Structures are given as structure tokens and as C-alpha cells.
GROMACS .gro file of C-alpha atoms in nm:
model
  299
    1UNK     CA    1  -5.744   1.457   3.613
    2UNK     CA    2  -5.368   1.631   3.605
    3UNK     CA    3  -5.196   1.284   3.647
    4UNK     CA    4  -5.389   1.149   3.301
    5UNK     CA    5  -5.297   1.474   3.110
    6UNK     CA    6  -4.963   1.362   3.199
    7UNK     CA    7  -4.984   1.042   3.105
    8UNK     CA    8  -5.142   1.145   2.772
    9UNK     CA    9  -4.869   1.437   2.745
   10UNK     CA   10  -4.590   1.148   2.777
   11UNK     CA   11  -4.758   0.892   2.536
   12UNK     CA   12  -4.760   1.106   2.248
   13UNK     CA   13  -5.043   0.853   2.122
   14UNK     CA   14  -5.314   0.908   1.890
   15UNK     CA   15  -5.596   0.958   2.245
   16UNK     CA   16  -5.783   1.181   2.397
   17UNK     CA   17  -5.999   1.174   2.692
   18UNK     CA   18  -6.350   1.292   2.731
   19UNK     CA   19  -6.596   1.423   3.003
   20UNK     CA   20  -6.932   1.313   2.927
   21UNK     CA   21  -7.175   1.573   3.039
   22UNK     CA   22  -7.614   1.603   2.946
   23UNK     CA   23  -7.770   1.841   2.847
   24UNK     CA   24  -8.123   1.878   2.784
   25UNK     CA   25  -8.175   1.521   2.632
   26UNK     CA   26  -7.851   1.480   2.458
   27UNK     CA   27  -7.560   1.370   2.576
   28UNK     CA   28  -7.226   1.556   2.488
   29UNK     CA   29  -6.851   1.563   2.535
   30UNK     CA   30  -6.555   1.791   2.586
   31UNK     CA   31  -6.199   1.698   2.604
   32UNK     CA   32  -6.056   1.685   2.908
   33UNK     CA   33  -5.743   1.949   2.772
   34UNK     CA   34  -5.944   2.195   2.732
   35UNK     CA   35  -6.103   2.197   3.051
   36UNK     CA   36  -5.978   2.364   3.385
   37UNK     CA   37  -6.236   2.262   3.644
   38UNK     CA   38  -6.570   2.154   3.709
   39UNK     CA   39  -6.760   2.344   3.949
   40UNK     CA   40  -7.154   2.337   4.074
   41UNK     CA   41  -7.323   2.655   3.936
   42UNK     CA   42  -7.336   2.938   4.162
   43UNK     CA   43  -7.644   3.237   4.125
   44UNK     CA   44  -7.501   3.396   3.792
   45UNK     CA   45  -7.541   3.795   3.719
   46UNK     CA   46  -7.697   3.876   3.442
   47UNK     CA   47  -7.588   4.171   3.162
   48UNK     CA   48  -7.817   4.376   2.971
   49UNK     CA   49  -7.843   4.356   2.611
   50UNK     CA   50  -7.587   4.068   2.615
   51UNK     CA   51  -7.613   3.783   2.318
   52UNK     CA   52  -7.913   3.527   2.378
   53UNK     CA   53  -7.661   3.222   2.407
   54UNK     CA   54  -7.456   3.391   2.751
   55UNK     CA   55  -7.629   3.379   3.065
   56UNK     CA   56  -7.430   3.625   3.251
   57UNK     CA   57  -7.130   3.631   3.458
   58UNK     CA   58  -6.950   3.458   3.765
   59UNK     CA   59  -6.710   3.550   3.977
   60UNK     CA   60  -6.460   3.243   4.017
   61UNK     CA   61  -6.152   3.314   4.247
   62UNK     CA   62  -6.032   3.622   4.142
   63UNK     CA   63  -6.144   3.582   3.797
   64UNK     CA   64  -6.540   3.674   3.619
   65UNK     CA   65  -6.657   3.450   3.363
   66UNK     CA   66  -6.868   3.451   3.105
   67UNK     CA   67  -7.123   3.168   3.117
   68UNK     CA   68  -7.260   3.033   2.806
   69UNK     CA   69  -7.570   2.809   2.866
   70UNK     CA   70  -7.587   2.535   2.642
   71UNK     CA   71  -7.919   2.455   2.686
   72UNK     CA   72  -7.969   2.779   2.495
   73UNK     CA   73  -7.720   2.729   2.184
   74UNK     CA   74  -7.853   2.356   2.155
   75UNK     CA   75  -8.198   2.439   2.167
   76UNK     CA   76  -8.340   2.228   2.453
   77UNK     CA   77  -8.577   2.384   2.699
   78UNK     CA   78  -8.472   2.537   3.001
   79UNK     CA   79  -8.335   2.345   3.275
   80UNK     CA   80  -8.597   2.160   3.524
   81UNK     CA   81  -8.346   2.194   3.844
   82UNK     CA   82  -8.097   2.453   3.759
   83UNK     CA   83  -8.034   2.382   4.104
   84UNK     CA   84  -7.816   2.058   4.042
   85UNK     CA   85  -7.657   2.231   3.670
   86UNK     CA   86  -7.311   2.286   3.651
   87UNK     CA   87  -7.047   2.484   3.489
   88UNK     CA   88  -6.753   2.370   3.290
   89UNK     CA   89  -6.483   2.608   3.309
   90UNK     CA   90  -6.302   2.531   3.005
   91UNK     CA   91  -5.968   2.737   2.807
   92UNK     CA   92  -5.996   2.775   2.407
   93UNK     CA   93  -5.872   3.012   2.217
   94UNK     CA   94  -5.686   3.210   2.531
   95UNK     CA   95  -6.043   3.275   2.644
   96UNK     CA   96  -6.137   3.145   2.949
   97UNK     CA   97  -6.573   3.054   2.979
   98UNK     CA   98  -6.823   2.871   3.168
   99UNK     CA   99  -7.070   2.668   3.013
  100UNK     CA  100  -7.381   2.554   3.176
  101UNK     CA  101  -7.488   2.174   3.167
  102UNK     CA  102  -7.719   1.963   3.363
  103UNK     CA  103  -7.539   1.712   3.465
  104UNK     CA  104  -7.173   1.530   3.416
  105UNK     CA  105  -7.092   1.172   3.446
  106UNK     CA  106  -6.755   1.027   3.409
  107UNK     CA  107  -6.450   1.083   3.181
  108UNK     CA  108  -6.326   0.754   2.907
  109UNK     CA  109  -5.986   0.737   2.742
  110UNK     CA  110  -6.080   0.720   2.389
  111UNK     CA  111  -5.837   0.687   2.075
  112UNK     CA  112  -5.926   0.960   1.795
  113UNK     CA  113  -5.984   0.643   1.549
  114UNK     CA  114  -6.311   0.579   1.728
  115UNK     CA  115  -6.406   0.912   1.653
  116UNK     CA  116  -6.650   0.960   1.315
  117UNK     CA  117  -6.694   1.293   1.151
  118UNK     CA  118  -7.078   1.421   1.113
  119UNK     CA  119  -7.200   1.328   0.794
  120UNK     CA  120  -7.423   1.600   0.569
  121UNK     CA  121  -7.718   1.394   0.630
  122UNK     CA  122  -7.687   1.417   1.038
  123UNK     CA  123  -7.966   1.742   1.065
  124UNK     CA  124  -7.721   1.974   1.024
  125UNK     CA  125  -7.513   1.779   1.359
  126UNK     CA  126  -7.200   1.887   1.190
  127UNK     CA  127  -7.269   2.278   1.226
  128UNK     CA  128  -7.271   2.184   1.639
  129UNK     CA  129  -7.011   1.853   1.656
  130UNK     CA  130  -6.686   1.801   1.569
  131UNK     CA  131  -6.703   1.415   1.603
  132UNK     CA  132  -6.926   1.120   1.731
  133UNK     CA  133  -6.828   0.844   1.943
  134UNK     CA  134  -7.055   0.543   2.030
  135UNK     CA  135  -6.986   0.439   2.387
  136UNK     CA  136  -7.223   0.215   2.630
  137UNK     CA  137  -7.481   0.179   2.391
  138UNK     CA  138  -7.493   0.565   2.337
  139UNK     CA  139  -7.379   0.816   2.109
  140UNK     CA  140  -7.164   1.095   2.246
  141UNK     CA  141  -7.139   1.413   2.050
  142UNK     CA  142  -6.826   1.652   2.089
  143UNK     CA  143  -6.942   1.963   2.077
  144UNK     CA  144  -6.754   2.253   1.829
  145UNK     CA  145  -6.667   2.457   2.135
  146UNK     CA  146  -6.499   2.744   1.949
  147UNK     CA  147  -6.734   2.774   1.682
  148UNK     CA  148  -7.021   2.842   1.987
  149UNK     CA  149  -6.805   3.065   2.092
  150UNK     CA  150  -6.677   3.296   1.748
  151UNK     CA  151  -7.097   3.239   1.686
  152UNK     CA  152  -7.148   3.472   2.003
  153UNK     CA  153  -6.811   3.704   1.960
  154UNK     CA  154  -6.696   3.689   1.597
  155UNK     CA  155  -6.370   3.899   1.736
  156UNK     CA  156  -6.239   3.544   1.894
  157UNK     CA  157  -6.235   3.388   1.521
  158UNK     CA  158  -5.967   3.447   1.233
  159UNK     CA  159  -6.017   3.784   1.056
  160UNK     CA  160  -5.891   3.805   0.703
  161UNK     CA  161  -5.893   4.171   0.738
  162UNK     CA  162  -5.589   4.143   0.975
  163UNK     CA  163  -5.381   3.973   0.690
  164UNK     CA  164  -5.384   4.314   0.505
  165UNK     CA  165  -5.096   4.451   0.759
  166UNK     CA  166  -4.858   4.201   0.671
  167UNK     CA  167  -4.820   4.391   0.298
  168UNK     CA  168  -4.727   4.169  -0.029
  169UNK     CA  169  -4.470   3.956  -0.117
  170UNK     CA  170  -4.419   3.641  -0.330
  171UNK     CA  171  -4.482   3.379  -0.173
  172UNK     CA  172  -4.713   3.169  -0.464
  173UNK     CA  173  -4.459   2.901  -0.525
  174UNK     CA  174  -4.476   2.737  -0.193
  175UNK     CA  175  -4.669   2.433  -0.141
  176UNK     CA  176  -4.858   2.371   0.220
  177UNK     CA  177  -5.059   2.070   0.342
  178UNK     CA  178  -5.319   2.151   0.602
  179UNK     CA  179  -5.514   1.901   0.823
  180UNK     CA  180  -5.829   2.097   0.983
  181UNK     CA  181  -6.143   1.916   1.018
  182UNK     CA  182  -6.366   2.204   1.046
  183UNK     CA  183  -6.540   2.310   0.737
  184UNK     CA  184  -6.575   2.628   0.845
  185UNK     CA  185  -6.179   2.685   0.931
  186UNK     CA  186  -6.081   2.533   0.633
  187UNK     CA  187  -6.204   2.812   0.398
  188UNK     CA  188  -6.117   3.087   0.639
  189UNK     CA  189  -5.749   2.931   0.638
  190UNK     CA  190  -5.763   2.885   0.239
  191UNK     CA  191  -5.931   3.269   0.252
  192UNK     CA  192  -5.645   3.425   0.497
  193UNK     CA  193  -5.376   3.259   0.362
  194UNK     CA  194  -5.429   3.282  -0.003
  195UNK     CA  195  -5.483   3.684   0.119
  196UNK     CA  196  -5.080   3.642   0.245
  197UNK     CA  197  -4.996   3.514  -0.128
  198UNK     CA  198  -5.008   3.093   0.014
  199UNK     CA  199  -5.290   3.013  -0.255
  200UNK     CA  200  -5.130   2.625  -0.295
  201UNK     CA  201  -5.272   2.456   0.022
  202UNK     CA  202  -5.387   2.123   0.018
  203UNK     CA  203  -5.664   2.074   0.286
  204UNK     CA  204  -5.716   1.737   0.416
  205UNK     CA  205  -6.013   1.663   0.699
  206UNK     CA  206  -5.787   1.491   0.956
  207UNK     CA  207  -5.441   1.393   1.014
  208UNK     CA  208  -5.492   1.067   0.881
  209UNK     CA  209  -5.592   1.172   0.531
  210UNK     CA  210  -5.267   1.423   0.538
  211UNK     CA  211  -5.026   1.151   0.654
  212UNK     CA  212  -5.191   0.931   0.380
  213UNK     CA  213  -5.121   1.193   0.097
  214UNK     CA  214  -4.762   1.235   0.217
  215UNK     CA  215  -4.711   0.857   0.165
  216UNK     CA  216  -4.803   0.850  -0.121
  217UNK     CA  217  -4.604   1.134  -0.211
  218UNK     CA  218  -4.298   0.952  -0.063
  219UNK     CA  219  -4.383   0.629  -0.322
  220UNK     CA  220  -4.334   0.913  -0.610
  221UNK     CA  221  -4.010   1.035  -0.482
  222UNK     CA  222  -4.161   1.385  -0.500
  223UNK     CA  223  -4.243   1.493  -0.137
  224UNK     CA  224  -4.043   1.763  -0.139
  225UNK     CA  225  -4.146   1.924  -0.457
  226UNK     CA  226  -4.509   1.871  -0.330
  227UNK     CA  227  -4.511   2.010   0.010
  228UNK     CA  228  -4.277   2.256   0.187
  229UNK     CA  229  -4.472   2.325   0.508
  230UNK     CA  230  -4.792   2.124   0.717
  231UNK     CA  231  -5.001   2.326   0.900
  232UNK     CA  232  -5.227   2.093   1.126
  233UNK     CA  233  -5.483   2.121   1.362
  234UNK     CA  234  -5.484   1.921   1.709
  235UNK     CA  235  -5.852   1.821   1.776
  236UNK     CA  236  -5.943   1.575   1.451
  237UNK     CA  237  -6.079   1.256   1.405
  238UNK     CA  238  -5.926   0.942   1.351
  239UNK     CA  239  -5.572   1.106   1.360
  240UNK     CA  240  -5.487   1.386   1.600
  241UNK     CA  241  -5.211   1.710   1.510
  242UNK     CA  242  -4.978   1.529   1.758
  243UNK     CA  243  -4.995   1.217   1.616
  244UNK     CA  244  -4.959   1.356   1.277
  245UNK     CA  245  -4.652   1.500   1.408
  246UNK     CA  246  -4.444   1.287   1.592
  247UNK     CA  247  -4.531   1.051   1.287
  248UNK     CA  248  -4.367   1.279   1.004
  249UNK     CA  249  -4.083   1.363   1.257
  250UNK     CA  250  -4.000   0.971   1.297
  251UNK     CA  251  -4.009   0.949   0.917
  252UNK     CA  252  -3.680   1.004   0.784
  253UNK     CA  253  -3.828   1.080   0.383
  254UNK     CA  254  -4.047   1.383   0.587
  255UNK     CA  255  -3.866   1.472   0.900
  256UNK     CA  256  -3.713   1.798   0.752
  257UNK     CA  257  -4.074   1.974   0.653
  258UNK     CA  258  -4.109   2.207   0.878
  259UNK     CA  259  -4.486   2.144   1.077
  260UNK     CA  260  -4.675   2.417   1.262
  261UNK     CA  261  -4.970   2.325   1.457
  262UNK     CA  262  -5.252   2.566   1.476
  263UNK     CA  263  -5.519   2.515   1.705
  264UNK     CA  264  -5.751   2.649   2.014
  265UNK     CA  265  -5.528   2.452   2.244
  266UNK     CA  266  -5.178   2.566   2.295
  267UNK     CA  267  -5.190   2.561   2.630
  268UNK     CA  268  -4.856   2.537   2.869
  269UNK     CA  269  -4.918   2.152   2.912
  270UNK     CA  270  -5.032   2.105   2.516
  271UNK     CA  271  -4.709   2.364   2.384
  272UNK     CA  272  -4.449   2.126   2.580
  273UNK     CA  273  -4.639   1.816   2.411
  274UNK     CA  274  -4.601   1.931   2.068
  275UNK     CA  275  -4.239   2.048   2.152
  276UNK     CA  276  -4.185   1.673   2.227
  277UNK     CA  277  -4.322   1.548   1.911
  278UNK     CA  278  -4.067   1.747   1.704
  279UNK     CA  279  -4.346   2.075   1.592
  280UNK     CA  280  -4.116   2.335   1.405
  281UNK     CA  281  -4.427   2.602   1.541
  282UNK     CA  282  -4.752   2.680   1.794
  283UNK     CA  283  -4.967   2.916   1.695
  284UNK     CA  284  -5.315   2.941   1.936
  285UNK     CA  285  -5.614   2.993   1.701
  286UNK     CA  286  -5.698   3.273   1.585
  287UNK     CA  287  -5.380   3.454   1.579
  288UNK     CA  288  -5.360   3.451   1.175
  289UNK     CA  289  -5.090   3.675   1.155
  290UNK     CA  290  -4.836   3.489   1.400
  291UNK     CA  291  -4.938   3.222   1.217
  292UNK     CA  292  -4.827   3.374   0.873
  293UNK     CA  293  -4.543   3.530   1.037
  294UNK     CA  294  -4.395   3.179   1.146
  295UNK     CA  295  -4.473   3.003   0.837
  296UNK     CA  296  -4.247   3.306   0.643
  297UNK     CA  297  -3.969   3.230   0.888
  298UNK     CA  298  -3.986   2.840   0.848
  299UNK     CA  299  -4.007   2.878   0.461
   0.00000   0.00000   0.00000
């Protein structure tokens, strides 16, 4: 698994790759960046008066782990053989957590055009998935891992509240393009940062629909009037943050506006990969105010 992350970290192409993993009847995917190891599930201790969605804790090494059990948040029954589950040790948002599944399969190198965004009529499938990918005759949902886990700790998501420190100042005539795909994120970005005085954002659902609007901002000769920072996301359909990057860095009508991705995975391995494609900032979600702070300095 460390030698593809490497390969993907040199590429600086628009893929991912994704464990496939069951639970209950459905079949689900994480990608591989965001997780650490894969592990059979040892006995688990529980906690009193903990939220319904976490099992307990592990000890791993010399770290204890929350475990999540997914069968739980997705609404399956129990397990038949929690015998033969395992745990996913995965690292969003600087949080480190377990989550229980029955079984995992094998990992596929995917591009992030294959990947479709949950439509309204899906049951409510966008709430849980960030993206669906048909592969061998099945459809693979990627799970919204952070959202499961602000929905049990609302601590680990942003918090307009914390904007309030930063105090006023003028900062309404600066423009900023955003590429988040979650619906969710996108108003509590518009929220936090129109809180900060930024209340001209531009939200686009993926990295493609942002580097679409900024050519045809470049065919008006008025990019620069239009947009003076991007703020992107890494994990988005049909056009990851990288991507979206190293594109407008290799552009030489956009190379000077400044880009900051913001996301759950600014890891060691993932902060070197965006310093590669030319990012002007990393900020790990939810740190709202670093993020406000760096946008100040770049703008």
C-alpha cells in the first residue's frame, strides 16, 4: 500500500485509490490516504453513556481508539460473525478512529472522473456518500467519513463561533472561488467566512466546475478582477484539489492566485503532494481560523 501512495504522490494525476470493504449488505469504499492499517477486530471495551454509533475502545500499540461501528450509523443489523469483522484504522481530521466492517476485499486505482455525486433522488444516499463508482457490475459507495464522525462529536467540525476571536476588518472586496463538494461544508464555509467579512465566495461542487469557471473567466480577460484567492477541497468528484491545483499553477493566465487547500487530509505524505503541485496553503479541516488567518496573509 505505501509504494502506490507514492506512486499517486509523484503522478500528481486526477486518481485515487479505494479499499472496498461490506458492510451489512452494502458495499462501501474509503480511500486508501486516509487509511493507516487494516487490522482483524480485537474484543473492544465498552464506555458508558457513550454515543449509539461508537462501540467502545481498543488499545492499538501504544495508542486507544475509538471504534465506530458502521453497521450502526448505516443502519444494517448487527453483525452475524463479529468474529471475522474488522477495523479500519483510518486518519481524518487529525483524529485517529476505528471503524468496524464485515469484511474487505481488494483496493482499485480509480480516476475521480468515474466518480458521480449522489443525486437528491438517491434516499437521502447523499447525507451518507460522497460519491458512487460502478465497478464489476456493482456500485461502490464512498462513505462521508468526517461527516459520521462531526455527527457523533460536533467539536471535530468547523465552529463559526471560533471566527468571533479573529475581531473585524474589511475584507468585503475580495473575491474567493471555493471547490467543496459537501453540501453541508459549503454553507458552514459561506457561514464562517462571511462571519470573517469574505461574503464574495463562489462555491463550485468539484474542481472541475471551478477550473471550468476560471476558463471562462480567462476568455473575458477578467480573472483577476473575478477571483483573488481558491480555496479547494481534496476529496471531490470528477476533479480532485490536487488536480485543480497543479492545473491553475501550469496555467500561466492563473498561476499567480494564490490556492489554499482545505481538507480532512493534510497528512505528512498529502502536505508534500500539494507542496509539489504549487498550493500557496494547507489548512487540515476544521481549523477555520488558520484557515482565515492564511487566506489574510495570501491576500
Amino acid at each position: 500500500m505505501q509504494q502506490n501512495k507514492e506512486i499517486l504522490l509523484e503522478s500528481g494525476t486526477n486518481e485515487l485509490e479505494v479499499i472496498v470493504f461490506q458492510v451489512g449488505t452494502g458495499v462501501f469504499g474509503i480511500n486508501v490516504m486516509k487509511v493507516r492499517e487494516i487490522i482483524k477486530a480485537p474484543p473492544v471495551t465498552s464506555m458508558p453513556n457513550s454515543h449509539p454509533h461508537i462501540e467502545g475502545i481498543v488499545r492499538l500499540r501504544d495508542e486507544v481508539l475509538t471504534v465506530v461501528n458502521l453497521t450502526t450509523v448505516l443502519g444494517f443489523p448487527p453483525s452475524e460473525h463479529p468474529e471475522e469483522d474488522k477495523l479500519i484504522i483510518s486518519e481524518l481530521n487529525q483524529l485517529k478512529v476505528a471503524f468496524r466492517v464485515q469484511s474487505v476485499s481488494r483496493i482499485h486505482r480509480l480516476s475521480w472522473e468515474q466518480i458521480e455525486k449522489p443525486t437528491d433522488l438517491s434516499q437521502n444516499l447523499e447525507s451518507a456518500a460522497t460519491g458512487v463508482v460502478k465497478l464489476d457490475d456493482q456500485m461502490i459507495l464512498l462513505l462521508d467519513f468526517e461527516k459520521v464522525v462531526v455527527d457523533i462529536n460536533p467539536d471535530k467540525g468547523i465552529n463559526v463561533s471560533q471566527v468571533k476571536t479573529l475581531g473585524k476588518r474589511e475584507r468585503r472586496h475580495k473575491k474567493i472561488v471555493a471547490a467543496e463538494d459537501s453540501a453541508m461544508l459549503q454553507k458552514l464555509l459561506h457561514d464562517t467566512l462571511a462571519e470573517a467579512g469574505y461574503d464574495q465566495v463562489t462555491f463550485f461542487q468539484n474542481g472541475k466546475e471551478a477550473w471550468e469557471y476560471l476558463e471562462y473567466l480567462k476568455s473575458t480577460g477578467d480573472v483577476h478582477n473575478e477571483v483573488q484567492l481558491i480555496i479547494t477541497d481534496l476529496e471531490m468528484p470528477k476533479m480532485d484539489g490536487h488536480h485543480l491545483t497543479r492545473k491553475i499553477k501550469e496555467d500561466e493566465s492563473l498561476k499567480d492566485i494564490p490556492v489554499i487547500i482545505f481538507s480532512s487530509l493534510i497528512t505528512d505524505d498529502l502536505y508534500h503532494k500539494g507542496e509539489r503541485v504549487g498550493a500557496d496553503g494547507q489548512v487540515s479541516k476544521p481549523e477555520i481560523v488558520k484557515l482565515i488567518g492564511q487566506i489574510d496573509q495570501l491576500i
